[in-house]
PDB file of C-alpha atoms and ligand atoms in Angstrom:
ATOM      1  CA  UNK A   1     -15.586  16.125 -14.933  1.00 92.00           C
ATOM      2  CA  UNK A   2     -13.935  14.203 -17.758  1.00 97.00           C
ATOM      3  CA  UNK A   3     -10.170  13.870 -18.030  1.00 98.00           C
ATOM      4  CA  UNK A   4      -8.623  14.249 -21.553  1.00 98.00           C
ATOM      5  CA  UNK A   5      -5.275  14.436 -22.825  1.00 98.00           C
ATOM      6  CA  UNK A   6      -2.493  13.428 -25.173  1.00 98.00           C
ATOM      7  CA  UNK A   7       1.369  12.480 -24.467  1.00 98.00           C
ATOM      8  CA  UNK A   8       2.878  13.819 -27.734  1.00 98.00           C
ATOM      9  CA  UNK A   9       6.313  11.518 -27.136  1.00 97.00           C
ATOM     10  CA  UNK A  10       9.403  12.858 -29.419  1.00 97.00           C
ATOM     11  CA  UNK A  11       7.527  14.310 -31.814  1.00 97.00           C
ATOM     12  CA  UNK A  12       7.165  17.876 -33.349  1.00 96.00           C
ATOM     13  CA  UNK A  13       8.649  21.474 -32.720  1.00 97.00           C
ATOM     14  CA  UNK A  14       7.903  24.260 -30.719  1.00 97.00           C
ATOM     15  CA  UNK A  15       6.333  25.955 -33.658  1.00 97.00           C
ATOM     16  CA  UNK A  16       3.851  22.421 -34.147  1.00 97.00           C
ATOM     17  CA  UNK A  17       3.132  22.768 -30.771  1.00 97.00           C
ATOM     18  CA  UNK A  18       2.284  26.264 -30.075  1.00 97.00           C
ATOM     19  CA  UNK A  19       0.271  25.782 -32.976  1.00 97.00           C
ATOM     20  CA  UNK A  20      -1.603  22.659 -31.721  1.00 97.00           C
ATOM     21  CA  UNK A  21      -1.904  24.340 -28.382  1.00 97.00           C
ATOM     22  CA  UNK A  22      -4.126  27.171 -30.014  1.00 96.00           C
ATOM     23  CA  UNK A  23      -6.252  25.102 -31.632  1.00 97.00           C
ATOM     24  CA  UNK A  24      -7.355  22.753 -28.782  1.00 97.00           C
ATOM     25  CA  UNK A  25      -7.533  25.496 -26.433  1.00 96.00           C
ATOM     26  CA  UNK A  26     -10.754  27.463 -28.409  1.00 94.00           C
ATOM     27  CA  UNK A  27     -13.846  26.545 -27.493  1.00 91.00           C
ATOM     28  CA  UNK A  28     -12.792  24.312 -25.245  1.00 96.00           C
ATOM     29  CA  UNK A  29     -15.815  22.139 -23.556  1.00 96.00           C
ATOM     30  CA  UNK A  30     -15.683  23.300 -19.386  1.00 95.00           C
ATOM     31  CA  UNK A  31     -16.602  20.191 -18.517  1.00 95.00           C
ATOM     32  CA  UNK A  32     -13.150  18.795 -19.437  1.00 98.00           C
ATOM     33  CA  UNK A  33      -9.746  18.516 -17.659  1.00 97.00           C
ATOM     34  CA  UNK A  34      -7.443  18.663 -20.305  1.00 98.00           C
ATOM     35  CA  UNK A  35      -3.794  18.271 -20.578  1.00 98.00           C
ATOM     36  CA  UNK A  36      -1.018  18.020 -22.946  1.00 98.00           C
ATOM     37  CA  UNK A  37       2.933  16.294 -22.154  1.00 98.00           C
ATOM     38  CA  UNK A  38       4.626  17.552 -24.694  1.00 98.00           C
ATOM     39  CA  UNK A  39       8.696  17.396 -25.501  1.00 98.00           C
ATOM     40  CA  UNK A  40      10.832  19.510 -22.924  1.00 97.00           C
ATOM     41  CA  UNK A  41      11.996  21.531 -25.730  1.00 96.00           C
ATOM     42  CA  UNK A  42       8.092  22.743 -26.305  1.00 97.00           C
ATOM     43  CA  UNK A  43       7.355  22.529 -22.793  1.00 96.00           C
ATOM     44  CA  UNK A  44       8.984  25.590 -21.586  1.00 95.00           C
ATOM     45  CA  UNK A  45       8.054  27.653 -24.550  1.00 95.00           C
ATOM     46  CA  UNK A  46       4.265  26.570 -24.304  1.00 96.00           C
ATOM     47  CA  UNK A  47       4.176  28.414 -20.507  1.00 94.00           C
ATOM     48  CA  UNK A  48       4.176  31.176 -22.111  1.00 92.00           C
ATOM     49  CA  UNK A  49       1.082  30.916 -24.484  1.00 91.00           C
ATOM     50  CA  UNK A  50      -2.130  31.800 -23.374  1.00 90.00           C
ATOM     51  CA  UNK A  51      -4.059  28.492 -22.144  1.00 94.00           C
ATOM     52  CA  UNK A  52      -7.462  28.172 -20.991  1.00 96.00           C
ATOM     53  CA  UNK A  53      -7.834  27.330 -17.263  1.00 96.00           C
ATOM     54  CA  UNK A  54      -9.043  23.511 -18.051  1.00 97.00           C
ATOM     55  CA  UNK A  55      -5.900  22.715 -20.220  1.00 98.00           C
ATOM     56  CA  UNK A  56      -3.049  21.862 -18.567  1.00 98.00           C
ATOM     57  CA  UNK A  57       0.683  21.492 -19.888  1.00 98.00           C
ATOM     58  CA  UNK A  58       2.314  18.567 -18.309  1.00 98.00           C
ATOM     59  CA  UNK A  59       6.067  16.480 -18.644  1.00 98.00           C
ATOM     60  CA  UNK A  60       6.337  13.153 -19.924  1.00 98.00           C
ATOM     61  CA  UNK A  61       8.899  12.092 -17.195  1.00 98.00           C
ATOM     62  CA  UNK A  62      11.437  13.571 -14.687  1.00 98.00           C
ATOM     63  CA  UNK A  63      14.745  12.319 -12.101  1.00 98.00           C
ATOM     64  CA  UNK A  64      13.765  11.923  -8.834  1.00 98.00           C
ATOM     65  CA  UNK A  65      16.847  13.968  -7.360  1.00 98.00           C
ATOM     66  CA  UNK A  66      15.922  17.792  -6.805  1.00 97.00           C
ATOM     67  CA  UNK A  67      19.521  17.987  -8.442  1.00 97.00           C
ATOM     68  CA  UNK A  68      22.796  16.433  -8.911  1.00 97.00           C
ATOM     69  CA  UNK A  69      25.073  14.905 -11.109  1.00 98.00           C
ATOM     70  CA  UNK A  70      22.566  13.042 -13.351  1.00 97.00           C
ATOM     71  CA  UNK A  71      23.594  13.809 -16.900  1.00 98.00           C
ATOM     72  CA  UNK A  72      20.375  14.885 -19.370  1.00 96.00           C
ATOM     73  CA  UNK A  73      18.082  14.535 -16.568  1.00 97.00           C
ATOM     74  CA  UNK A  74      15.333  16.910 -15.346  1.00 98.00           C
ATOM     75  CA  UNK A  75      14.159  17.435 -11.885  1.00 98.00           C
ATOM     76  CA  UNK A  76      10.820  18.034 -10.376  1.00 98.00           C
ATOM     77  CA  UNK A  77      12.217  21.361  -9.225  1.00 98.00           C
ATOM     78  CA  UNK A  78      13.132  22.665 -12.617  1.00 98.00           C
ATOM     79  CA  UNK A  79       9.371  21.270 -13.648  1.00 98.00           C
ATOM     80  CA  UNK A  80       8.112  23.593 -11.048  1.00 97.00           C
ATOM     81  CA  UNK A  81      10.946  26.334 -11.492  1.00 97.00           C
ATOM     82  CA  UNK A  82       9.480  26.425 -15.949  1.00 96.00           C
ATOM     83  CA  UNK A  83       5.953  26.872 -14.135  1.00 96.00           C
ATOM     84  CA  UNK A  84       5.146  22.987 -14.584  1.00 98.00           C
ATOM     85  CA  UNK A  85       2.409  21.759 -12.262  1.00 97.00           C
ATOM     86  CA  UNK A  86       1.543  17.789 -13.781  1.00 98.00           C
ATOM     87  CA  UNK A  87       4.482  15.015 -14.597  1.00 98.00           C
ATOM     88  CA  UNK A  88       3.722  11.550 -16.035  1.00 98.00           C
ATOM     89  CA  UNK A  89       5.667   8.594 -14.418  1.00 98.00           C
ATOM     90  CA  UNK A  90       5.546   5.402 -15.179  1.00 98.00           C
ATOM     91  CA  UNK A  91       4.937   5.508 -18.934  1.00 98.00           C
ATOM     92  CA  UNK A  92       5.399   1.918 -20.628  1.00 96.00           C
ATOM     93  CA  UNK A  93       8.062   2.987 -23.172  1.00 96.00           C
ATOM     94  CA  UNK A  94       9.868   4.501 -20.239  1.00 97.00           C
ATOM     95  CA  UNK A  95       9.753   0.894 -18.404  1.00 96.00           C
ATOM     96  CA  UNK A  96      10.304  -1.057 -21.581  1.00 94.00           C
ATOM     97  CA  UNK A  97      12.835   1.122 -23.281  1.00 96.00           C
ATOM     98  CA  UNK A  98      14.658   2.603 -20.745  1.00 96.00           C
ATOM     99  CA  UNK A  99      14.933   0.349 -18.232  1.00 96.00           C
ATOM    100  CA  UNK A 100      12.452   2.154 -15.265  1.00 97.00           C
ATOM    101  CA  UNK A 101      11.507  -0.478 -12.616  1.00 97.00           C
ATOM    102  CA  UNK A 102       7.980  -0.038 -10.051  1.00 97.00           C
ATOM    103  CA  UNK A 103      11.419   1.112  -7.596  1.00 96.00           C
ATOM    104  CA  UNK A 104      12.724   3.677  -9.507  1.00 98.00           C
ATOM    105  CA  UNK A 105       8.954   5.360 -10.481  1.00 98.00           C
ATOM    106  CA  UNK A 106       8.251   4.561  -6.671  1.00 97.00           C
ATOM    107  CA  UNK A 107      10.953   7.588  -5.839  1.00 98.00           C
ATOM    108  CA  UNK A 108      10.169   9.253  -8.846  1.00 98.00           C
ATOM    109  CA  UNK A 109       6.859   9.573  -7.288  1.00 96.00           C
ATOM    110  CA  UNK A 110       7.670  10.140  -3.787  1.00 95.00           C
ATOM    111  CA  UNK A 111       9.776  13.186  -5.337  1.00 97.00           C
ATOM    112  CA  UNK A 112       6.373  14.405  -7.113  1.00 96.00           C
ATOM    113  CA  UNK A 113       4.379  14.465  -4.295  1.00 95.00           C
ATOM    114  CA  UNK A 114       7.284  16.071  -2.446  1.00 94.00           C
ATOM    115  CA  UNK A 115       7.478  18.993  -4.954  1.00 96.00           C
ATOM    116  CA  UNK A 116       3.587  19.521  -4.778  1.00 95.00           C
ATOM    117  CA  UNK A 117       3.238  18.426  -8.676  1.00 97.00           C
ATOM    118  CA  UNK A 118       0.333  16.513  -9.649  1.00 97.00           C
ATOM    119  CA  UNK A 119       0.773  13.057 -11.087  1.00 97.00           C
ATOM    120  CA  UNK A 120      -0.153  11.074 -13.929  1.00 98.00           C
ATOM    121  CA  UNK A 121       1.022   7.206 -12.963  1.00 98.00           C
ATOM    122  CA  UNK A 122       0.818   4.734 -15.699  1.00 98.00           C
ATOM    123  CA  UNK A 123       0.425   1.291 -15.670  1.00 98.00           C
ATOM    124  CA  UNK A 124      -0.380  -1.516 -17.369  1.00 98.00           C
ATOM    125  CA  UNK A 125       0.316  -5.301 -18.509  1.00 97.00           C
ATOM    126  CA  UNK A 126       2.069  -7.076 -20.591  1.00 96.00           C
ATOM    127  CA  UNK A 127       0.775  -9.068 -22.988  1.00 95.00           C
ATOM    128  CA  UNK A 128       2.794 -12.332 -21.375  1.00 96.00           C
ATOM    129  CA  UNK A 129       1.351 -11.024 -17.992  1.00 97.00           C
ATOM    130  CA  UNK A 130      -2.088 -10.790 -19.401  1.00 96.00           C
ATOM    131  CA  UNK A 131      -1.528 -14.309 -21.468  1.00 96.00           C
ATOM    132  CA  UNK A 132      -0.748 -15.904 -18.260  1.00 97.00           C
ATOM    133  CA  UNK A 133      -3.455 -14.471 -16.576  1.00 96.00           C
ATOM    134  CA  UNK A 134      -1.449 -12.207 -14.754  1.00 97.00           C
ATOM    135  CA  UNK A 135      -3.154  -9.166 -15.362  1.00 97.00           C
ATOM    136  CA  UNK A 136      -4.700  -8.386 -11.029  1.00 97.00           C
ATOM    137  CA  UNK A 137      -0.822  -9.236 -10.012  1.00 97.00           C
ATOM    138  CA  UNK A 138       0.405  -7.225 -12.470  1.00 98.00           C
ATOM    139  CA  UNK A 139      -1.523  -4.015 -11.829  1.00 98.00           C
ATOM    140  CA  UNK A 140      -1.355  -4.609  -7.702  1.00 98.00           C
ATOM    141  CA  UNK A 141       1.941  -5.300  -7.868  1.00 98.00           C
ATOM    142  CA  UNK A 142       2.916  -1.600 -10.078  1.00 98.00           C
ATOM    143  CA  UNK A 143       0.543   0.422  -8.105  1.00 97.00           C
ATOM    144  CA  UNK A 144       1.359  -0.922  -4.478  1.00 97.00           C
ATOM    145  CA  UNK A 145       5.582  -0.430  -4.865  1.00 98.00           C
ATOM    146  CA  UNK A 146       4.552   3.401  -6.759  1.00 97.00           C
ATOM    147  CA  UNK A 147       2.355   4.249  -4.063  1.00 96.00           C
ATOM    148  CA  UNK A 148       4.592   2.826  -0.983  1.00 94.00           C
ATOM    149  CA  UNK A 149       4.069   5.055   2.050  1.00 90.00           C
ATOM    150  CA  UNK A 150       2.215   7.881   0.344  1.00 88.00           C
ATOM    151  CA  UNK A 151      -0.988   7.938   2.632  1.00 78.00           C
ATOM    152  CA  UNK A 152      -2.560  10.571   0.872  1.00 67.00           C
ATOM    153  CA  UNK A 153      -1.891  11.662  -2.278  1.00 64.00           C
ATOM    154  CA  UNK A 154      -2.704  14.704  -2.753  1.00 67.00           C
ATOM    155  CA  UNK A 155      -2.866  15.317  -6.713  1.00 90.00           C
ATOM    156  CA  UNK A 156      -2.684  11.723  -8.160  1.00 95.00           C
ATOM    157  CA  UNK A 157      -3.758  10.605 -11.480  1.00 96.00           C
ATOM    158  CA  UNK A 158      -4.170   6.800 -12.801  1.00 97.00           C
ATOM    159  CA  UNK A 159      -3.811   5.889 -16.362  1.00 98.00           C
ATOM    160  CA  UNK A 160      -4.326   2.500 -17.279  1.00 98.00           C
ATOM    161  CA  UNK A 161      -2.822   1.524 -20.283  1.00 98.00           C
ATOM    162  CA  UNK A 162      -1.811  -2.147 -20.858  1.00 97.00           C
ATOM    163  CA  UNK A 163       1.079  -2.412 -22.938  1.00 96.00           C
ATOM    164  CA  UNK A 164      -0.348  -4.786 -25.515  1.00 96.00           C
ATOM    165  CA  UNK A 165      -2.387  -2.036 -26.829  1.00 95.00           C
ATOM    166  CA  UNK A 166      -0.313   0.897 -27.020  1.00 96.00           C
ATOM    167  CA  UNK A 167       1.112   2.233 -30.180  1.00 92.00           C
ATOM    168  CA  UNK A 168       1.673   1.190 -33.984  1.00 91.00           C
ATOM    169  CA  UNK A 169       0.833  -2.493 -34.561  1.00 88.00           C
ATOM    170  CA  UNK A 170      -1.018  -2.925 -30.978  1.00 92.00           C
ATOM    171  CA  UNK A 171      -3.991  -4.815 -30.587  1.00 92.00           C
ATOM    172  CA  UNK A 172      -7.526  -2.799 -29.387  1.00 93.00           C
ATOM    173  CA  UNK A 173      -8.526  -3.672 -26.539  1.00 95.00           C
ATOM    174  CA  UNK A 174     -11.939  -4.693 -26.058  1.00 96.00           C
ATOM    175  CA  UNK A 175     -14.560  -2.939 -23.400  1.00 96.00           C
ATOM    176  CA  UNK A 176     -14.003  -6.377 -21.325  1.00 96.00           C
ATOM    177  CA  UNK A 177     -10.697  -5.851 -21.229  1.00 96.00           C
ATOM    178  CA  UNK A 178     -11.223  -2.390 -20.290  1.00 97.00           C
ATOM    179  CA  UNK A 179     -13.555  -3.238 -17.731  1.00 97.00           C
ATOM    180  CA  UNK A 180     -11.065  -5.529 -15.855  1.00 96.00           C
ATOM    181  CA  UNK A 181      -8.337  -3.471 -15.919  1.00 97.00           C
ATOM    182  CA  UNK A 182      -9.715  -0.366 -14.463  1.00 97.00           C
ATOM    183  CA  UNK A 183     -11.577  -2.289 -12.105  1.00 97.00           C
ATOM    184  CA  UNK A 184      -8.388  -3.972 -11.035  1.00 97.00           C
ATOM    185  CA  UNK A 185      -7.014  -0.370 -10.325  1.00 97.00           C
ATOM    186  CA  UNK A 186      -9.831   0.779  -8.812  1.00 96.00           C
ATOM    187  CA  UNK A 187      -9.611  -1.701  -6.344  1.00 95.00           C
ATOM    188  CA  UNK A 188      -6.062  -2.152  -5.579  1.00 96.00           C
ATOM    189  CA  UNK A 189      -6.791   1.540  -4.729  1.00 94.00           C
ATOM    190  CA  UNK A 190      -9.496   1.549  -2.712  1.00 93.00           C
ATOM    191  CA  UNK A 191      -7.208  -0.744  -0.999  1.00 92.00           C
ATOM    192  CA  UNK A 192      -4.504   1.393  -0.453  1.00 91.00           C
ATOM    193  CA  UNK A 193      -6.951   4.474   0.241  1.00 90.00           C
ATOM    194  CA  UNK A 194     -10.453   3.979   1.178  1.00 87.00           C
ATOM    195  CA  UNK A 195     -13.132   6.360   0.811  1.00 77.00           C
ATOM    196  CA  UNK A 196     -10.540   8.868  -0.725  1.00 73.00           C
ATOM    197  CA  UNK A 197     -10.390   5.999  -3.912  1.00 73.00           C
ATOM    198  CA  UNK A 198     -12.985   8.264  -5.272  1.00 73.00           C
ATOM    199  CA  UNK A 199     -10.825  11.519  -5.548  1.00 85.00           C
ATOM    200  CA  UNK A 200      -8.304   9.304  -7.801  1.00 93.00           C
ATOM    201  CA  UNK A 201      -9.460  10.126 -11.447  1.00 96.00           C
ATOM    202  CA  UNK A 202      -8.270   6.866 -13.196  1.00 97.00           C
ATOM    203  CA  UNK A 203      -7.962   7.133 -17.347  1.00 98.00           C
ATOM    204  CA  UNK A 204      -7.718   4.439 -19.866  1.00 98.00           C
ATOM    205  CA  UNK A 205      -5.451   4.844 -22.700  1.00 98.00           C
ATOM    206  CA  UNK A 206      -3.869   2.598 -25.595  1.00 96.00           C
ATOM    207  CA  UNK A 207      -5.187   2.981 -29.121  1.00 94.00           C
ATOM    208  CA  UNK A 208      -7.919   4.819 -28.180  1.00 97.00           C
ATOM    209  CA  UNK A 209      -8.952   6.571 -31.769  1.00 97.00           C
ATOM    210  CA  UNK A 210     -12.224   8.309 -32.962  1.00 98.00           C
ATOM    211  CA  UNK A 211     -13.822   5.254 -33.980  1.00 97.00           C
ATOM    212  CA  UNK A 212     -13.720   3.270 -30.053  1.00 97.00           C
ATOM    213  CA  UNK A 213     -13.537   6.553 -27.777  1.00 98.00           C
ATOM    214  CA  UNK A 214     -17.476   6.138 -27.170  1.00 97.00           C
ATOM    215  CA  UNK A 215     -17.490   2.998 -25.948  1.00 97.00           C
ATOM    216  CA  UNK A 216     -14.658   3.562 -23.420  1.00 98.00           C
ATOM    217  CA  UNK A 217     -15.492   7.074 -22.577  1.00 98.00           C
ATOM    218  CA  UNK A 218     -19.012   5.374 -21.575  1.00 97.00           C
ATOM    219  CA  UNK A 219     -18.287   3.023 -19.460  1.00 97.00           C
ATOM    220  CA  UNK A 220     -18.582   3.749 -15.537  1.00 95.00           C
ATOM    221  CA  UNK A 221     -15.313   2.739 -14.676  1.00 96.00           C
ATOM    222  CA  UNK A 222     -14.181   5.332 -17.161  1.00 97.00           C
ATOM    223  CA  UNK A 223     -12.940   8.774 -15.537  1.00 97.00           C
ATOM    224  CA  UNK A 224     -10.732  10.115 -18.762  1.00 98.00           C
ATOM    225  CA  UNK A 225      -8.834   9.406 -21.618  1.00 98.00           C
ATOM    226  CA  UNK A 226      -5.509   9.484 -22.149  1.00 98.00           C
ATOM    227  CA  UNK A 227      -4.965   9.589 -26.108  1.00 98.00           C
ATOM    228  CA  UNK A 228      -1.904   8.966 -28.309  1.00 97.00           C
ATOM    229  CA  UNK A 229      -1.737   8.673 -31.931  1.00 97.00           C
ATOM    230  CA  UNK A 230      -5.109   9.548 -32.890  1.00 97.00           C
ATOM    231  CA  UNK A 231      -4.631  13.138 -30.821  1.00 97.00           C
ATOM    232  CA  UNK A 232      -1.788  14.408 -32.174  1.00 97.00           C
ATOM    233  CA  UNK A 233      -3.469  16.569 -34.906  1.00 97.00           C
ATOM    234  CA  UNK A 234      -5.926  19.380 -33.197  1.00 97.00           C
ATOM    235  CA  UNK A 235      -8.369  17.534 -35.359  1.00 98.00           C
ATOM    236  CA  UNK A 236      -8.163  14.442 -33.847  1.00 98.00           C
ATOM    237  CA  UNK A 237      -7.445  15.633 -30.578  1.00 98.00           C
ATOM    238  CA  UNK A 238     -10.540  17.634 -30.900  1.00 98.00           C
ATOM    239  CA  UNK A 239     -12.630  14.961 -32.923  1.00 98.00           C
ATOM    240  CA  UNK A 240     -12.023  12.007 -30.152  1.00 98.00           C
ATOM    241  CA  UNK A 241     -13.211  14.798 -27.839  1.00 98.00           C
ATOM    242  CA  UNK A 242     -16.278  15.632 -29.055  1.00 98.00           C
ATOM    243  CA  UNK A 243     -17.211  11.950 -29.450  1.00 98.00           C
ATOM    244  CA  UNK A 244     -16.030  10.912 -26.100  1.00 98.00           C
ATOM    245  CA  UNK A 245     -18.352  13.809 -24.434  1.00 97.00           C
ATOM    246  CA  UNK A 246     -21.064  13.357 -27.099  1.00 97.00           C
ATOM    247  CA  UNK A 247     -20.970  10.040 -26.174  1.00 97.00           C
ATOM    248  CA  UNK A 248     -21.142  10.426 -22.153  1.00 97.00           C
ATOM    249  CA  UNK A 249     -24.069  12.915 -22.967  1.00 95.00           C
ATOM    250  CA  UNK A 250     -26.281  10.430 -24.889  1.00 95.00           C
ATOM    251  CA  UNK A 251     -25.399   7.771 -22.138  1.00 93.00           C
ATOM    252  CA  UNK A 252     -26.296   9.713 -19.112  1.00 78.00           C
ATOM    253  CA  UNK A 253     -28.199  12.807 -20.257  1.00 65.00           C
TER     254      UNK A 253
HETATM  255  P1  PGA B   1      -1.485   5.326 -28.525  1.00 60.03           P
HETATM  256  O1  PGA B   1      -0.497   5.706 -27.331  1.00 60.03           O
HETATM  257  O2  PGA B   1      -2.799   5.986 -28.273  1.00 60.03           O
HETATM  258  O3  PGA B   1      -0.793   5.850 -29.735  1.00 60.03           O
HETATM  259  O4  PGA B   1      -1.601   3.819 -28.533  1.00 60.03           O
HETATM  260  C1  PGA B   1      -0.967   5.657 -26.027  1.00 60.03           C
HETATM  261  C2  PGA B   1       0.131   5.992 -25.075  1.00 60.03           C
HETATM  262  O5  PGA B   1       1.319   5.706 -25.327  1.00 60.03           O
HETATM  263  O6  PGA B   1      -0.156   6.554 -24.011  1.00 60.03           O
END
C-alpha cells in the first residue's frame, strides 16, 4: 500500500474542488491510499460527491474541545458529525503561523483518537534545528509530547515534513536528508510502540514535485507522500502519482 495525498491550504472553491475531486478519483490505481484536506468550506460539500473507496477526504486542522466557546473553531465532533473520518494536526504553518505548540497538538490529538478519527501528525525541523544539528531532538521531542499516553493508536499517520523544505522559495531536500528524517521517526516510534511501529504508515512531504517523487517514493523508509504545490492541479496530482508508483514498480517489481 502506498499513501498519497495533497493538503490544498486556503486555496480554491467548492466548484475547483468538486472538480479536482472527479478527476483524481477515475481510474484511480487500488494500490493507493489516497486522501485530500481540503478548505472547510469544500469539505462538507465534497461528502457528498461520489469518491472511490481508496480516496479519502480529510481536514487540515481542528479544536480539541468537543464544543465550547472557541470562536471560528471546529471540533472533532462536527468533523465526524459532516461524515469526516481523517484530520491533520500538527501542520508547520499551523505551528509557525498560528502559534500551535507540541502541547496544544498533544490534546488536539488526544481529542482525535478520542473521536475515533484517523490522524495525519506532522512534523518536522527547522532549518536552525537542522543547522545546529538538532534535527533527532527535534523530531523526538514533537512526536514524544503528541503521542503522550496514547498506548495504541489506533488510526495514526506520520508525515515528515521539515520545515526548510516546504513551500515557495524552500530548499529540496536531498534523499540523505530524507533518509535521516524518516529514520529518526521511525525510531522514536518504535520507541514509543514496538512491534506495532510497523502499522504507523509514515509519509514524507515538502516540495515533493514530478521531477524528485521517484527517488523519495523509492526509498524503503518511504510509506507515502504527502504533496503540496505540485498536486494541486488533477494533472499534477495525478502525474506525481503515476511516477511515484511507476517508480516503486521498476524498483521492486
Ligand atoms: P509543498 O507543501 O509541497 O508545496 O512544499 C507541502 C506541505 O505544506 O505539506
Amino acid at each position: 500500500m502506498f499513501y498519497f495525498g495533497t493538503n490544498l491550504k486556503m486555496h480554491g472553491t467548492v466548484k475547483r474542488h468538486e472538480a479536482f475531486l472527479a478527476s483524481i478519483g477515475e481510474n484511480l490505481p487500488a494500490e493507493v491510499e489516497a486522501f485530500v484536506l481540503p478548505p472547510y468550506t469544500s469539505l462538507y460539500a465534497l461528502t457528498r460527491s461520489s469518491l472511490p473507496p481508496n480516496l479519502q477526504l480529510g481536514a487540515q486542522n481542528m479544536h480539541w474541545e468537543d464544543e465550547g466557546a472557541y470562536t471560528g473553531a471546529i471540533s472533532p465532533i462536527m468533523l465526524k458529525d459532516a461524515g469526516i473520518d481523517l484530520v491533520m494536526l500538527g501542520h508547520a504553518e499551523r505551528r509557525n503561523l498560528f502559534g500551535e505548540t507540541d502541547s496544544t497538538i498533544h490534546r488536539k490529538v488526544v481529542a482525535a483518537a478520542r473521536n475515533d478519527l484517523t490522524i495525519l501528525l506532522c512534523v518536522g525541523e527547522t532549518m536552525e534545528e537542522k543547522e545546529a544539528g538538532l534535527t533527532r531532538q527535534a523530531l523526538t521531542r514533537q512526536l514524544t509530547v503528541a503521542l503522550d499516553g496514547l498506548s495504541v493508536p489506533p488510526n495514526l499517520r506520520v508525515a515528515y515534513e521539515p520545515v526548510w523544505a516546504i513551500g515557495e522559495g524552500a530548499s529540496e531536500a536531498s534523499e540523505e536528508d530524507v533518509i535521516e528524517g524518516m529514520q529518526t521517526v521511525k525510531d522514536v516510534l518504535a520507541s514509543l510502540y514496538g512491534g506495532k511501529v510497523v502499522e504507523i504508515p509514515v509519509l514524507f512531504g515538502g516540495s515533493v514535485n514530478a521531477g524528485n517523487c521517484a527517488s523519495f517514493a523509492t526509498l524503503n523508509v518511504v510509506d507515502g507522500l504527502f504533496v503540496g504545490r505540485a498536486a494541486w492541479q488533477a494533472e499534477g496530482f495525478k502525474e506525481v502519482l503515476q511516477k511515484s508508483l511507476l517508480a516503486r514498480s521498476q524498483a521492486s517489481p
